[in-house]
C-alpha positions as a printed Julia matrix, in Angstrom:
308×3 Matrix{Float64}:
 114.42   77.66   76.63
 112.57   79.88   75.54
 114.76   83.25   76.03
 111.81   85.38   76.69
 110.8    83.8    80.42
 114.52   82.88   81.37
 114.85   87.03   80.77
 112.53   87.74   82.75
 112.84   85.15   85.85
 116.95   86.66   85.96
 115.28   89.84   86.51
 112.34   89.33   88.77
 114.49   87.45   91.19
 117.24   90.44   90.95
 114.59   92.93   92.12
 113.0    90.74   94.77
 115.97   88.78   95.54
 114.4    85.56   96.09
 113.94   82.75   93.41
 110.65   82.03   95.51
 110.33   85.45   95.81
 109.78   85.38   91.92
 108.05   82.28   90.98
 104.99   83.58   93.28
 104.27   87.08   91.33
 105.49   85.16   88.16
 103.08   82.48   89.0
 105.73   79.66   88.37
 106.75   77.26   90.79
 110.4    78.16   92.45
 111.59   74.87   89.63
 110.79   76.3    87.03
 112.74   79.71   87.92
 115.79   78.09   89.25
 115.79   76.46   86.21
 114.92   79.55   83.85
 117.95   81.06   85.82
 120.21   78.39   84.99
 119.1    77.85   81.13
 119.56   80.96   80.9
 124.56   80.73   83.0
 124.52   78.44   80.56
 124.27   79.57   77.79
 125.13   82.91   78.19
 128.2    81.23   79.57
 128.26   83.78   82.79
 127.42   83.23   86.08
 124.83   86.07   86.87
 123.67   85.54   90.24
 125.82   83.93   93.53
 123.05   81.74   95.68
 123.86   80.86   99.53
 120.83   79.2   102.03
 119.63   82.99  102.77
 121.06   85.08  100.14
 120.4    85.53   96.85
 123.11   88.13   95.26
 123.61   89.69   91.7
 127.39   89.08   90.11
 128.65   92.09   87.7
 128.61   90.17   84.92
 124.73   89.12   86.45
 123.99   93.04   87.62
 125.78   94.2    83.43
 123.27   91.26   82.27
 119.93   92.78   84.71
 120.6    96.3    83.03
 119.7    95.56   79.3
 117.74   92.79   80.22
 115.46   95.05   81.49
 115.95   97.6    78.48
 114.75   94.67   76.06
 111.93   92.97   78.74
 110.18   97.72   78.2
 111.26   97.56   74.05
 109.37   94.14   73.42
 106.66   95.71   75.47
 106.99   98.93   73.34
 106.48   96.95   70.46
 103.5    95.08   71.48
 101.47   98.1    72.82
 102.78   99.85   70.45
 100.03   98.7    68.01
  97.05  100.9    66.87
  94.93   97.98   68.07
  97.15   97.66   72.39
  96.63  101.24   71.83
  92.76  101.57   71.59
  92.01   98.29   73.83
  94.76   98.25   76.05
  94.38   94.48   78.39
  96.06   91.87   80.51
  96.22   92.69   84.04
  96.93   95.65   86.56
  97.92   94.91   89.85
  97.59   97.76   92.67
  97.37   99.4    96.09
  94.72  101.69   96.95
  94.37  103.41  101.18
  90.39  101.01  101.64
  88.41  104.73  102.5
  89.27  105.75   98.8
  88.39  102.25   97.13
  85.17  102.2    98.97
  83.87  105.24   98.58
  85.52  106.49   94.99
  87.38  103.99   92.95
  85.45  101.46   93.57
  81.46  103.06   92.87
  83.03  104.27   89.66
  84.82  101.26   88.37
  82.01  100.23   86.1
  82.42  103.65   83.43
  86.19  102.52   83.34
  85.78   98.82   82.78
  82.79  100.13   80.36
  85.24  101.74   78.63
  88.83   99.43   78.86
  86.18   95.31   78.72
  89.26   93.75   78.59
  92.07   95.07   80.91
  91.73   93.08   84.56
  92.56   95.56   87.85
  93.99   93.62   91.2
  93.13   96.0    93.25
  94.81   95.67   96.93
  93.19   97.06   99.28
  95.56   98.92  102.53
  96.77  101.41  104.1
 100.03   99.4   104.63
 103.81  100.28  102.58
 104.03   97.89   99.81
 107.32   96.43   98.16
 106.44   97.08   94.4
 108.4    94.62   92.87
 108.25   91.85   96.11
 104.0    92.04   95.63
 104.05   92.06   91.78
 102.32   95.73   92.32
 101.86   97.69   89.13
 101.37  101.23   92.03
 100.69  102.43   94.31
  98.31  105.36   95.9
  98.9   107.1    99.67
  98.09  110.32  100.76
 101.1   112.08  101.55
 104.75  112.42  100.66
 106.04  109.1    99.3
 109.56  109.43  100.4
 110.98  106.67   98.53
 113.48  107.54   95.82
 113.9   105.03   93.97
 110.09  105.33   92.68
 108.01  107.72   90.49
 105.23  109.9    91.69
 102.81  111.12   90.4
 100.82  113.95   92.4
  97.36  112.98   91.24
  95.73  115.06   93.48
  94.74  117.81   97.04
  92.31  116.68   99.37
  91.16  118.95  101.51
  90.49  118.09  105.35
  87.96  118.46  107.66
  87.8   118.15  111.26
  85.07  116.56  112.99
  83.64  115.05  115.65
  79.72  112.07  116.09
  76.9   113.85  118.31
  77.5   111.47  120.94
  80.96  112.5   121.06
  80.06  116.24  122.06
  76.73  114.99  124.06
  79.58  113.52  126.47
  82.64  115.76  126.61
  81.32  119.18  125.06
  82.62  120.26  121.81
  86.09  121.99  122.71
  86.69  125.47  121.3
  89.82  126.06  120.76
  91.88  123.47  119.02
  94.73  122.74  121.84
  91.31  122.12  123.83
  92.4   118.63  122.48
  95.03  118.26  124.45
  94.42  118.08  127.27
  91.09  116.1   128.89
  88.78  115.15  128.6
  89.04  115.43  124.77
  90.22  112.3   122.73
  91.48  112.34  119.32
  91.63  108.89  117.27
  95.13  108.39  116.72
  95.15  107.01  113.04
  99.57  105.22  113.24
 101.96  106.01  109.74
 102.11  103.19  107.68
 105.86  104.31  107.19
 107.53  105.1   110.89
 104.38  103.05  113.44
 103.71  106.53  114.94
 101.29  109.14  115.41
 100.64  111.63  112.6
 100.41  114.96  114.08
  98.12  117.13  112.3
  98.26  120.89  111.56
  95.74  123.14  111.42
  96.1   127.28  110.82
  93.74  130.49  110.98
  95.9   133.66  109.59
  99.78  134.18  110.68
  99.31  131.44  113.9
  99.93  128.53  112.96
  99.61  125.12  115.26
 100.64  121.29  115.7
  98.13  118.87  117.38
  98.28  115.69  117.84
  95.76  115.5   120.9
  95.65  112.35  123.7
  93.55  108.72  121.98
  92.73  106.22  123.54
  92.39  104.49  120.21
  94.22  104.18  117.49
  94.59  102.52  113.68
  96.18  102.47  111.6
  93.82  101.39  108.16
  91.11  104.98  107.28
  88.33  103.08  107.54
  88.83  102.19  110.74
  89.23  105.58  111.69
  86.37  106.92  110.15
  83.58  104.2   111.57
  85.9   104.2   115.02
  85.0   108.76  114.98
  81.49  107.91  113.9
  81.68  105.67  117.14
  82.05  108.39  119.56
  85.82  107.03  120.55
  87.72  110.28  120.0
  87.99  113.72  116.78
  89.16  112.89  113.41
  90.57  114.65  111.04
  89.16  113.69  107.74
  89.35  114.33  103.59
  85.88  116.05  103.26
  84.62  113.34  100.29
  84.99  111.11  103.11
  83.11  112.92  106.06
  80.57  114.6   103.16
  78.32  111.48  103.25
  77.75  111.39  106.68
  78.14  115.1   107.84
  75.08  115.18  104.95
  72.77  112.76  108.08
  74.04  114.02  110.3
  76.35  111.54  112.03
  79.51  113.47  112.16
  79.74  118.14  112.75
  82.38  120.06  111.49
  84.51  121.24  114.1
  86.82  124.4   113.73
  85.07  125.59  110.26
  87.04  128.99  111.14
  90.82  127.61  111.7
  92.43  125.91  108.19
  94.04  122.45  107.55
  97.38  121.88  105.45
  95.96  119.31  102.32
  96.69  116.09  102.48
  98.92  115.59   99.25
  97.44  111.76   97.02
 100.59  110.72   94.67
  99.98  107.47   92.36
 103.79  105.62   92.66
 105.82  103.21   90.59
 109.03  101.63   90.73
 110.44  103.17   87.49
 111.58   99.27   86.19
 107.91   99.43   85.48
 107.45  100.15   82.6
 104.64  103.22   81.98
 102.23  100.28   79.76
  99.11  101.91   78.07
  97.22   99.5    80.78
  99.29  101.82   83.31
  98.53  105.09   81.74
  94.69  104.85   80.65
  94.93  103.85   85.37
  96.33  107.16   86.18
  94.47  108.77   83.71
  90.96  107.46   85.01
  92.17  107.95   88.94
  92.78  111.9    88.06
  89.14  112.03   86.55
  88.23  110.63   89.32
  89.63  112.59   91.56
  89.1   115.73   89.97
  85.37  115.12   91.32
  86.65  114.93   94.59
  90.52  117.25   95.53
  91.59  120.1    93.31
  94.47  119.02   91.25
  97.26  120.8    90.71
  99.38  119.14   87.91
  97.44  117.99   84.01
  96.5   114.29   83.15
  98.74  113.95   80.65
 101.34  110.41   81.95
């Protein structure tokens, strides 16, 4: 029995709550993971997990061992990455999940320079706006707009996206140009709705002018939960959009979008990079975080320092 593999298998079973999910994230068979945990229990002469047909529960001894195993695995990672060669050239795989427009318009175009700097680092980038289970999906970190509400995650503020209100010329030709944000609450105007991945509800927007603040929900004919689909709907004239400036900029230059309510301001959208506290901030994760901050510095105001 490889004690390292056995500890890693046990830790992942505890974190995912399933032998099947643990096996998937470790790229092992379920049988192998089961055997490793059984061998670990035999070596320690204690029962670490209680298994039923549907659930896996950690025992009291298992909970105590889990905490020590996590610390040991972190220390082992520290020992490897503290070597000067590892620090100078981080290597291995890093799994991340980012919003689709951020990937398409900012991160992917900037990636060649990152790869040239760290050629031995492989990034596996999930592109979505959905909620991600970092442990269950075996993801090292996620980038999301808005406050991170999961207390179990460590969130790093990487920027503030400035927002504006826009519409396609085809929309304005059909419905006319709204003169006040509250015009969007009445016919014939429509917005493109954006559905929160956390609540499934439409996200409202707050506009301010001097001391006046108003929340606009608007009526919608279409609501989506993906940033690229949201932008596509606006460009097609489906409704009015609230967009980060970086998303609107190329379409403004081509005359595909028109800014609205320019004398009103929207609260900026904070952008966070989040990771699980049990996922050690390794050198490869640290250089990725710092790179994201560099990219965001070109497109968003940064309120924090770049060091981790």
